Coordinates of C-alpha atoms in Angstrom, one line a residue:
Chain A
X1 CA 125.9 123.4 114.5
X2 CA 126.6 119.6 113.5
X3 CA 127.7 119.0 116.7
X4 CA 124.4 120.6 118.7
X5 CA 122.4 118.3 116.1
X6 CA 124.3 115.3 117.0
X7 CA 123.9 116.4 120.9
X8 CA 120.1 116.7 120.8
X9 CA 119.9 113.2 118.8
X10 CA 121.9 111.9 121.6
X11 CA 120.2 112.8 124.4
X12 CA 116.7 112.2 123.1
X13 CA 117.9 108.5 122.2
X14 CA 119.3 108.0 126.0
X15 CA 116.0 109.6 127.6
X16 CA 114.3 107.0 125.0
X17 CA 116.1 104.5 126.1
X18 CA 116.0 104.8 129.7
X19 CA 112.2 105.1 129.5
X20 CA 112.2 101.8 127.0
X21 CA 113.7 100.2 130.1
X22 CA 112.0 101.6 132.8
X23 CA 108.1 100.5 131.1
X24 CA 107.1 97.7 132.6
X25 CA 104.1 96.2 130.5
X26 CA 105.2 94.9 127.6
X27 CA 102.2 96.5 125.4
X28 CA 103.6 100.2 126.5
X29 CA 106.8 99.3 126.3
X30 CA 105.9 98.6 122.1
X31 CA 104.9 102.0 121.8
X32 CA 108.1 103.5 123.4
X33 CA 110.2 101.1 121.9
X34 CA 108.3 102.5 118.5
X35 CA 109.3 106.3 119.6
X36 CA 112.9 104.4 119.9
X37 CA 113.1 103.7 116.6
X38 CA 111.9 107.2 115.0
X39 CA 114.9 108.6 117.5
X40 CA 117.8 106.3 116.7
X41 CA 116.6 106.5 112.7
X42 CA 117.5 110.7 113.8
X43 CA 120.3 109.9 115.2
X44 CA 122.0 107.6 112.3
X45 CA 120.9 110.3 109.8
X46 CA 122.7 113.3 112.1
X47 CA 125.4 111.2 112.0
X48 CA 125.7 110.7 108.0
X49 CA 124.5 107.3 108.0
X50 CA 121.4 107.5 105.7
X51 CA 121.8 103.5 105.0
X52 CA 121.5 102.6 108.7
X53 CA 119.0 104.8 108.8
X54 CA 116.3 103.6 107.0
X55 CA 116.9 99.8 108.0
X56 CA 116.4 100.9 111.0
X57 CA 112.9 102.7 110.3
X58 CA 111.8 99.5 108.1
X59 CA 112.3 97.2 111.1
X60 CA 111.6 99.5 114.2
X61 CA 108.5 100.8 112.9
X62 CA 106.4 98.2 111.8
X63 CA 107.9 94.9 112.4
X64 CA 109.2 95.3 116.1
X65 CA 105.6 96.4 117.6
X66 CA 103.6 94.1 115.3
X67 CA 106.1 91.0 116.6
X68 CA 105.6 92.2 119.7
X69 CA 102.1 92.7 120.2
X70 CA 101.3 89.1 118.6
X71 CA 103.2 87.3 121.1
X72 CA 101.6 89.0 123.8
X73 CA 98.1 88.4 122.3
X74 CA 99.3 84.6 122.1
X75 CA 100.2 84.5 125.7
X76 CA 96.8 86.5 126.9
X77 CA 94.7 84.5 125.1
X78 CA 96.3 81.3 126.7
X79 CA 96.2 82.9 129.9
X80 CA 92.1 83.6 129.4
X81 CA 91.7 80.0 128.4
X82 CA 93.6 78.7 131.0
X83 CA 91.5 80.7 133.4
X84 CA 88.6 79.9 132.0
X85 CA 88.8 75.4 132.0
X86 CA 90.0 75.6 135.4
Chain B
X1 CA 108.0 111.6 124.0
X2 CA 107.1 112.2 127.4
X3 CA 103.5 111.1 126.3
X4 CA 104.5 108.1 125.4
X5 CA 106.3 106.3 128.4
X6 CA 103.7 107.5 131.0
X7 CA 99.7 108.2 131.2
X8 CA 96.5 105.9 129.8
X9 CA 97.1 104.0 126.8
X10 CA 95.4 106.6 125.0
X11 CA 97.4 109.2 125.0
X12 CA 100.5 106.9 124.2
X13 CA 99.0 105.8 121.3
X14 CA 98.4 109.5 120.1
X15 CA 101.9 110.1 120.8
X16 CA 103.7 107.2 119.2
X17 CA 101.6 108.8 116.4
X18 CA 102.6 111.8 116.4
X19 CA 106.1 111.4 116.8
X20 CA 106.3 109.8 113.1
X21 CA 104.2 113.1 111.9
X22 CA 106.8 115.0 113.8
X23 CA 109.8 113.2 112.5
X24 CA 109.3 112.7 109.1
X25 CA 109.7 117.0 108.6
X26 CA 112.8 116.8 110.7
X27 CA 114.4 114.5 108.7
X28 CA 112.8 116.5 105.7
X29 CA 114.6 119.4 106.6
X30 CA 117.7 117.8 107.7
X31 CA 117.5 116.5 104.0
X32 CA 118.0 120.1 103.0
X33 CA 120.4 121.1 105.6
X34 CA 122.7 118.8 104.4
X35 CA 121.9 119.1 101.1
X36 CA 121.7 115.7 100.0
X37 CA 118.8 115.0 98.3
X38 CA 119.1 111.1 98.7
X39 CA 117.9 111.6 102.9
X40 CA 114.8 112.4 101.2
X41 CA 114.3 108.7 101.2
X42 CA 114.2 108.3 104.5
X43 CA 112.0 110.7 104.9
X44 CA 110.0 108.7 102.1
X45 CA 109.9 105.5 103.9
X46 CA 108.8 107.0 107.1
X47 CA 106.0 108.7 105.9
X48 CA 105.0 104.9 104.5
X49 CA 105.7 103.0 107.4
X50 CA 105.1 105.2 110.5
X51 CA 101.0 105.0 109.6
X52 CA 101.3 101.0 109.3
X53 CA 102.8 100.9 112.8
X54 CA 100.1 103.3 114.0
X55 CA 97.4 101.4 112.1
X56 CA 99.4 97.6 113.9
X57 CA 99.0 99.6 117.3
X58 CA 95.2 100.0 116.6
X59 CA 94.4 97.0 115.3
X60 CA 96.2 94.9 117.7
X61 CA 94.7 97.3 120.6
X62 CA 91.5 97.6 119.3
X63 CA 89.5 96.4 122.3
X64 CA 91.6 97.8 125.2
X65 CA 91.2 101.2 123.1
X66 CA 88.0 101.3 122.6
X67 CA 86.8 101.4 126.2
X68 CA 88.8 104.9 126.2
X69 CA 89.2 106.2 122.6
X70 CA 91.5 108.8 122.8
X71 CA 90.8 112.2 121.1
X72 CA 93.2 114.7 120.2
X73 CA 91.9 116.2 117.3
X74 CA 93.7 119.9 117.8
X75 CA 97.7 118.3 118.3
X76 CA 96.5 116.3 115.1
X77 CA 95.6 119.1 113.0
X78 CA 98.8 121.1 114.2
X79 CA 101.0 118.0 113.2
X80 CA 99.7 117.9 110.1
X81 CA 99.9 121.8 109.5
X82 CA 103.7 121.5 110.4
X83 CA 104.1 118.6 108.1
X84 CA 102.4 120.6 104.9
X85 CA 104.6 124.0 105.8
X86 CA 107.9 121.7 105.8
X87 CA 107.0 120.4 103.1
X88 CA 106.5 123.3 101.1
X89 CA 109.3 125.3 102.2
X90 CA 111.1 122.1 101.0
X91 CA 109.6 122.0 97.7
X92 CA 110.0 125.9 97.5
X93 CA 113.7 125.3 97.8
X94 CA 114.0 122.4 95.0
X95 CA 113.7 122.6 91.8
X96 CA 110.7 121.0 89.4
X97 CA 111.5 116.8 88.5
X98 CA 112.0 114.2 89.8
X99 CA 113.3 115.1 93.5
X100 CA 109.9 116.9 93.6
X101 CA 107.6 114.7 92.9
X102 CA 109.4 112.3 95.6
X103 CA 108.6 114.9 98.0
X104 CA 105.6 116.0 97.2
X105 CA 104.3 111.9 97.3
X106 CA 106.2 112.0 101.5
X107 CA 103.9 114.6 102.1
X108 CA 100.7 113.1 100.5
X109 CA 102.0 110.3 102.8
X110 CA 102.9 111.8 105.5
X111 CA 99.9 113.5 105.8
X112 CA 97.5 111.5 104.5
X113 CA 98.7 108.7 106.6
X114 CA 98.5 110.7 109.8
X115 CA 94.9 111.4 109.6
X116 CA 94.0 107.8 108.7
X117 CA 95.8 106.3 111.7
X118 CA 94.6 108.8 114.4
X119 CA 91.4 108.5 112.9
X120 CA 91.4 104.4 113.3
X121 CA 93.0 105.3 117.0
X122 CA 90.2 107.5 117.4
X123 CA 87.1 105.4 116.6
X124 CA 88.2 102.3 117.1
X125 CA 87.0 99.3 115.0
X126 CA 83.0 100.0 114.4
X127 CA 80.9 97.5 116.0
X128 CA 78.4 95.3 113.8
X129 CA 76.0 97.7 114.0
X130 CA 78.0 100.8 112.5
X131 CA 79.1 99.0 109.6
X132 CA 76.8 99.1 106.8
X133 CA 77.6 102.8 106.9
Chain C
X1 CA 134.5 71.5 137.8
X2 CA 133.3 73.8 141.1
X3 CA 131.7 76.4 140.6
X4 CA 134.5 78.1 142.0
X5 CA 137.6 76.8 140.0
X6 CA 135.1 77.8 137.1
X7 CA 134.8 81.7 138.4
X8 CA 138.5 81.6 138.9
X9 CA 138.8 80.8 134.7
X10 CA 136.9 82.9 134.0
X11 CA 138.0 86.5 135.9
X12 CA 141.0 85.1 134.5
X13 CA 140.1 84.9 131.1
X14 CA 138.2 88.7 131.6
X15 CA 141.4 90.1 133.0
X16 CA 143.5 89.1 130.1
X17 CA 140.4 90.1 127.8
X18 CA 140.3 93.7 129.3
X19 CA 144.2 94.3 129.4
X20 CA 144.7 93.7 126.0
X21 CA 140.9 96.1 125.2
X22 CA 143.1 98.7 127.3
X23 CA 145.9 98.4 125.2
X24 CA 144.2 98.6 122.1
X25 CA 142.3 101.7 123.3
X26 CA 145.2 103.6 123.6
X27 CA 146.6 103.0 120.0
X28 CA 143.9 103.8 118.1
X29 CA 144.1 107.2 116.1
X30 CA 142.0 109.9 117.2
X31 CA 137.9 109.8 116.9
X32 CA 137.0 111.9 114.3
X33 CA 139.7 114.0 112.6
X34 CA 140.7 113.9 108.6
X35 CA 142.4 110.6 108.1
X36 CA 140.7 107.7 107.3
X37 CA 142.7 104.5 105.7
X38 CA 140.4 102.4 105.5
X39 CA 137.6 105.1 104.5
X40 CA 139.8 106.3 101.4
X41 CA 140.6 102.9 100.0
X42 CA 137.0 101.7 100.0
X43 CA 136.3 104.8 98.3
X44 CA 138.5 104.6 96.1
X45 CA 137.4 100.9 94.7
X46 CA 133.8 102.0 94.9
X47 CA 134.4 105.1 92.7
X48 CA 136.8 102.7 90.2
X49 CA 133.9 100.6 90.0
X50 CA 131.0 102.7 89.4
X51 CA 129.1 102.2 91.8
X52 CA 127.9 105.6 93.4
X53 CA 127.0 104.4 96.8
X54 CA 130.0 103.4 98.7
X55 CA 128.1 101.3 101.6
X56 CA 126.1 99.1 98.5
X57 CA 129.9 98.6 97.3
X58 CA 131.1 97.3 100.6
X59 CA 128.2 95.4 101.6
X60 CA 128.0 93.9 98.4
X61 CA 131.0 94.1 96.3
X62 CA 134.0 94.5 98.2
X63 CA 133.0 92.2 101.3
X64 CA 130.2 90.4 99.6
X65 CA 131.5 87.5 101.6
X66 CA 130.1 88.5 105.0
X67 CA 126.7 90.1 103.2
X68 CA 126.4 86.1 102.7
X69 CA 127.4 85.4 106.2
X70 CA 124.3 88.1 107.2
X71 CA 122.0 86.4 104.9
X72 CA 122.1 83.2 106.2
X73 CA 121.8 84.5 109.6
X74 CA 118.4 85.5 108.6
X75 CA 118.0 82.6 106.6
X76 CA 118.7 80.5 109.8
X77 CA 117.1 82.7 112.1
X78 CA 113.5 82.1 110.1
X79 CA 113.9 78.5 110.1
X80 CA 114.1 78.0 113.6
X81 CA 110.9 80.5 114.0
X82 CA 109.3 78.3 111.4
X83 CA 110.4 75.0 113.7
X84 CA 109.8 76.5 116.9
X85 CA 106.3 78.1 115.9
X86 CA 104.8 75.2 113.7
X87 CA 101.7 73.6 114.7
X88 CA 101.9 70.7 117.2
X89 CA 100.1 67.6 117.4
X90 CA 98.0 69.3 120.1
X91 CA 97.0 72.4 118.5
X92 CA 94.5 72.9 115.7
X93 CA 93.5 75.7 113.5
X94 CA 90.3 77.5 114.1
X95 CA 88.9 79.6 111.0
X96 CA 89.7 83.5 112.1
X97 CA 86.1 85.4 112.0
X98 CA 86.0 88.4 110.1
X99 CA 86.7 91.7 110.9
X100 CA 85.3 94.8 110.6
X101 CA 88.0 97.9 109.5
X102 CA 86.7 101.6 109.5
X103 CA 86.0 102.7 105.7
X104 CA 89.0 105.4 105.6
X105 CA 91.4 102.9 107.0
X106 CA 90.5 100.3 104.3
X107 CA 90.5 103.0 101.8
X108 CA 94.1 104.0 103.0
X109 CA 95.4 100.4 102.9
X110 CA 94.1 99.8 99.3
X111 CA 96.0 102.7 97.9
X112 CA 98.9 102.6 100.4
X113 CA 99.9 98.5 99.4
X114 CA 100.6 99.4 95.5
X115 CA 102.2 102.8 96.6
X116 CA 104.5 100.4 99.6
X117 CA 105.1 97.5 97.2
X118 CA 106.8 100.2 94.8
X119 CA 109.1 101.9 97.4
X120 CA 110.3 98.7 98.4
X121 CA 111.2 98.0 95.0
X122 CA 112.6 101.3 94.1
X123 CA 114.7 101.2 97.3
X124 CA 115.9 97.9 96.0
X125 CA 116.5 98.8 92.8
X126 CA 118.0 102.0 93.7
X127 CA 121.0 100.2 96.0
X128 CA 123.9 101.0 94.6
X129 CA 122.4 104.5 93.8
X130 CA 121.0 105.7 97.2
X131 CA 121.2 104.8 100.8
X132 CA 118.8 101.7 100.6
X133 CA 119.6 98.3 99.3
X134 CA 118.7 94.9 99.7
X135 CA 117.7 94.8 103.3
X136 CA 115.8 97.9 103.6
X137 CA 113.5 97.9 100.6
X138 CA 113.4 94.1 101.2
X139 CA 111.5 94.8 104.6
X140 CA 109.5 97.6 103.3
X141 CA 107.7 95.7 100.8
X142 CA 106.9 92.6 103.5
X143 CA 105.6 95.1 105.7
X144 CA 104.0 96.5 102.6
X145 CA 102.0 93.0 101.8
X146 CA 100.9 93.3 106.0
X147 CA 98.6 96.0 105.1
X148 CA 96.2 93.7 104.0
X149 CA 96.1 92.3 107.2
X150 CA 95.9 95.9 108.8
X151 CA 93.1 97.3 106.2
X152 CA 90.9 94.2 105.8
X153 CA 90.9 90.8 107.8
X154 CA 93.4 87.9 107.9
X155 CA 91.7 86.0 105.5
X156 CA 92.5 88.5 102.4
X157 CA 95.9 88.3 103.7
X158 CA 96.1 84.2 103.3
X159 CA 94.8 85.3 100.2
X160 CA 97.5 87.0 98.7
X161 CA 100.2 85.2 100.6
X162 CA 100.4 81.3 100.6
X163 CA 103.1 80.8 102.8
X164 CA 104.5 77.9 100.4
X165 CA 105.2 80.1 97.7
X166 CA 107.1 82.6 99.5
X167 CA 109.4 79.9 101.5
X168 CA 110.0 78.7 98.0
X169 CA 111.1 82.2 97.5
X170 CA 113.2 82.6 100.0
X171 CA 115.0 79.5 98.9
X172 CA 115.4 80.1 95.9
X173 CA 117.0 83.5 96.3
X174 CA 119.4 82.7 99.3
X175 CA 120.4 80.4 96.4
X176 CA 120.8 82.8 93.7
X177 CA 123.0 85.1 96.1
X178 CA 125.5 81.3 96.2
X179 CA 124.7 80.8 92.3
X180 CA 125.7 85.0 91.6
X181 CA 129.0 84.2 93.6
X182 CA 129.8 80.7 92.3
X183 CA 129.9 82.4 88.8
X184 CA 132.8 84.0 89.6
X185 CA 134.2 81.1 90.2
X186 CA 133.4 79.5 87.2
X187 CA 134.8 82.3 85.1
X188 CA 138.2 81.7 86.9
X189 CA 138.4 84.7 89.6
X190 CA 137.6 84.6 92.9
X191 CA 134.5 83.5 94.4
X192 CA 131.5 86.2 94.3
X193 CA 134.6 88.7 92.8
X194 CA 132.8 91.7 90.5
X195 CA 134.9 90.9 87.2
X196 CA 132.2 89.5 85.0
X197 CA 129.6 91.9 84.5
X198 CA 130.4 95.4 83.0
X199 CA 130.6 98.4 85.2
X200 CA 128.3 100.6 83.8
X201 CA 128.0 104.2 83.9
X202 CA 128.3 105.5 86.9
X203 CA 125.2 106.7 88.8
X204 CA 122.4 104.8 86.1
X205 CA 120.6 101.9 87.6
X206 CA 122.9 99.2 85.7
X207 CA 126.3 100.6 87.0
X208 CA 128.1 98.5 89.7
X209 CA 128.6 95.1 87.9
X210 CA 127.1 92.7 90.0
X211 CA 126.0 94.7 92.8
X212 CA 122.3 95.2 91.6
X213 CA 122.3 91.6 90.7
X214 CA 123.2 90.4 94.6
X215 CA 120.8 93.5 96.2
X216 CA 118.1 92.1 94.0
X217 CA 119.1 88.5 95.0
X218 CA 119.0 89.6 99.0
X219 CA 115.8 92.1 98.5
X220 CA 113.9 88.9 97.4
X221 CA 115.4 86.7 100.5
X222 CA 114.9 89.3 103.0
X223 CA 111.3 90.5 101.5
X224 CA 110.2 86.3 101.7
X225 CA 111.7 85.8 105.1
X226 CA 110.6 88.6 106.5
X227 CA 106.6 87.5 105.6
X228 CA 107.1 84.0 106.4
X229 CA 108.4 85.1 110.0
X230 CA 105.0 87.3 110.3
X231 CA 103.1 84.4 109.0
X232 CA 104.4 82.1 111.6
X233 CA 103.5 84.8 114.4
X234 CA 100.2 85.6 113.4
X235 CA 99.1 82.0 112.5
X236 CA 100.3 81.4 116.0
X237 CA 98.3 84.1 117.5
X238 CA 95.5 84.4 115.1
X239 CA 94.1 80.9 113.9
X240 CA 96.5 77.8 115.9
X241 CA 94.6 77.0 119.5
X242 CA 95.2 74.4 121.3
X243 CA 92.9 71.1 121.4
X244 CA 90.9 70.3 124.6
X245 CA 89.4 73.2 125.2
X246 CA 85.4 73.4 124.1
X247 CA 84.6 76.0 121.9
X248 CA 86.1 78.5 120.1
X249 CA 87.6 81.7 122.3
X250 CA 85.1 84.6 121.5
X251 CA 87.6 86.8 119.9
X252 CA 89.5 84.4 118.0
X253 CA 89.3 86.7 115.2
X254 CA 91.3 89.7 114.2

């Protein structure tokens, strides 16, 4: 039963994962890096390893998008003024 | 999680929402599986932060999200109603103190914090207009 | 150097590196399984020293040396955010307009903040208790304070957080960690060594010696850095423009 557990944390990280890679836009990629997080916190807690666990939630869930989605915002909103002076 | 990594931007957003809702009960009952009350606290601080990133995504998205709001009011509700029956069977399985009042407050959370963020996701920042409301 | 003599070194150097990997593979003991050295003897010194959570002992007792190590890798890491994001000579700061939140989501973030702010400082607290610590409820309550920026506009949030203060803070607690751990040398044992405070009883909030001490030292470092790194990023994204451009952007406010 442990080991199922551990299985299906596995496998939902890698398909994560693989779909963190494969997003292209940086904005969606925020959000599935987000769903990465929730999965990998899953995985560390199936795996006994509550402490890991919940630093992992504190800095996946908030701080990684809202990092993120700044820096884009600062880089599109050069980009519009840029377009706009020229 | 398939919502997330394709479709519009709508639809991700719900999703990245609602995989906090669902995650926080799995964690709730894994808490009980193993029967270590202490993996409650993770539970505890996702139900905290997984609303904050929701609320980031909709601030940050605001105007890109409100030419399409997205609506998903029925997968909401049912999130939520799997959230409350976890967390009473939990409860029901605990006894009175301290470790229930810790999960009663995830579930307030949890819950609570689900229907604010897909509500901001939802409508969107109001517009001057709407806001003296 | 060619480029080639310099591919030669290194397939060289990744040979001998993989060789000896291979070698090492093959004599370690079995994954998973019942015997665990290492495992048992941290155990073991945890439980003699009272303090119920085993990773709060290591990270902070046992090998407080590299938790040091960690913290000025954050420490380090901020202050070249801070560097790299300041504001130049050709930037300026434009006043942020205001923003309108929905009435539930402000109403959310006003009880949510108190309710955050007190997790983070029970997971804190709680370290050598329950998984949790100095890093995690340090980051909980930063992203706690961020609410205000989430439920009402970035001015409420200058409000409540002048950056000053809190890179005072983070200062001043890196320090404390160095101060906690000089002590120990002061009393004659080793440096940051757990001899001077009692041990408690185990499993209350005061057992472990100086383990709540350091978590509360690196709770308050990580908590500080953590909203001075956000403040950098949203000052850069938020208020800082660059000068030469006429007018103000029309959605320079979030």
């Amino acid at each position: 039963m442990d080991d199922a557990l551990i299985a299906v944390a596995l496998l939902l990280v890698a398909a994560t994962a693989t779909a963190a890679v494969a997003t292209r836009d940086p904005v969606h990629q925020a959000l599935v890096l987000s769903l990465l997080g929730v999965a990998l916190a899953l995985l560390f807690t199936v795996l006994q390893a509550p402490d890991v666990a919940l630093s992992q939630l504190a800095v996946g869930s908030a701080l990684t998008p809202l990092l993120l989605l700044l820096s884009v915002r600062k880089v599109w909103r050069r980009r519009q003024r840029q377009g706009r002076t020229e | 999680m398939w919502g997330v990594a394709t479709g519009p931007l709508r639809r991700r957003a719900v999703a990245q929402n609602l995989s906090t809702t669902l995650g926080c009960p799995v964690l709730l009952l894994l808490a009980q599986g193993y029967d270590r009350p202490s993996y409650v606290d993770v539970a505890l601080v996702l139900a905290l932060l997984g609303p904050i990133g929701t609320l980031v995504f909709a601030r940050l998205l605001a105007e890109d999200l409100d030419e399409d709001p997205p609506r998903a009011q029925a997968l909401t509700w049912a999130a939520a109603g799997f959230a409350a029956a976890v967390v009473l069977a939990v409860c029901v399985a605990t006894e009175p103190g301290r470790a229930m009042v810790k999960l009663l407050v995830t579930g307030a959370l949890l819950i609570g914090g689900n229907l604010v963020a897909s509500r901001a996701l939802a409508r969107g920042m109001p517009t001057a207009e709407e806001r003296h409301g | 150097m060619s480029r080639r003599v310099r591919l030669w070194i290194l397939s060289a150097g990744g040979t001998g590196l993989a060789v000896l990997l291979v070698v090492a593979c093959f004599q370690l003991p079995g994954f998973g399984g019942d015997q665990h050295p290492y495992g048992d003897r941290a155990v073991r010194e945890s439980l003699a020293r009272r303090t119920a959570n085993t990773v709060a002992s290591v990270n902070f007792d046992q090998r407080a040396f590299d938790t040091l190590g960690e913290m000025t890798i954050l420490f380090s890491a901020v202050l070249g955010t801070v560097v790299l994001l300041r504001q130049t000579r050709d930037e300026h700061r434009a006043k942020p307009a205001p923003a309108q939140v929905a009435v539930p989501v402000r109403r959310y973030a006003l009880v949510t903040l108190p309710v955050a702010l007190l997790t983070g400082l029970y997971v804190i607290a709680h370290g050598q208790l329950s998984p949790g610590g100095g890093f995690q409820g340090g980051v909980v309550a930063a992203t706690a304070l961020h609410l205000l920026y989430l439920g009402a506009d970035y001015r409420a949030l200058e409000w409540i957080r002048p950056v000053g203060l809190y890179e005072v803070g983070d200062a001043l607690s890196a320090s404390a960690y160095l101060v906690l751990g000089l002590a120990g040398v002061l009393a004659g044992t080793a440096f940051l060594a757990n001899t001077l405070l009692s041990y408690g009883t185990f499993n209350t909030l005061s057992s472990g010696g100086a383990v709540p001490l350091l978590n509360a030292a690196i709770g308050m470092e990580v908590a500080c850095a953590a909203v001075v790194l956000l403040a950098r990023f949203l000052d850069q994204a938020v208020e800082i423009e660059e000068s030469g451009k006429t007018g103000k952007t029309g959605k320079s406010g979030e």
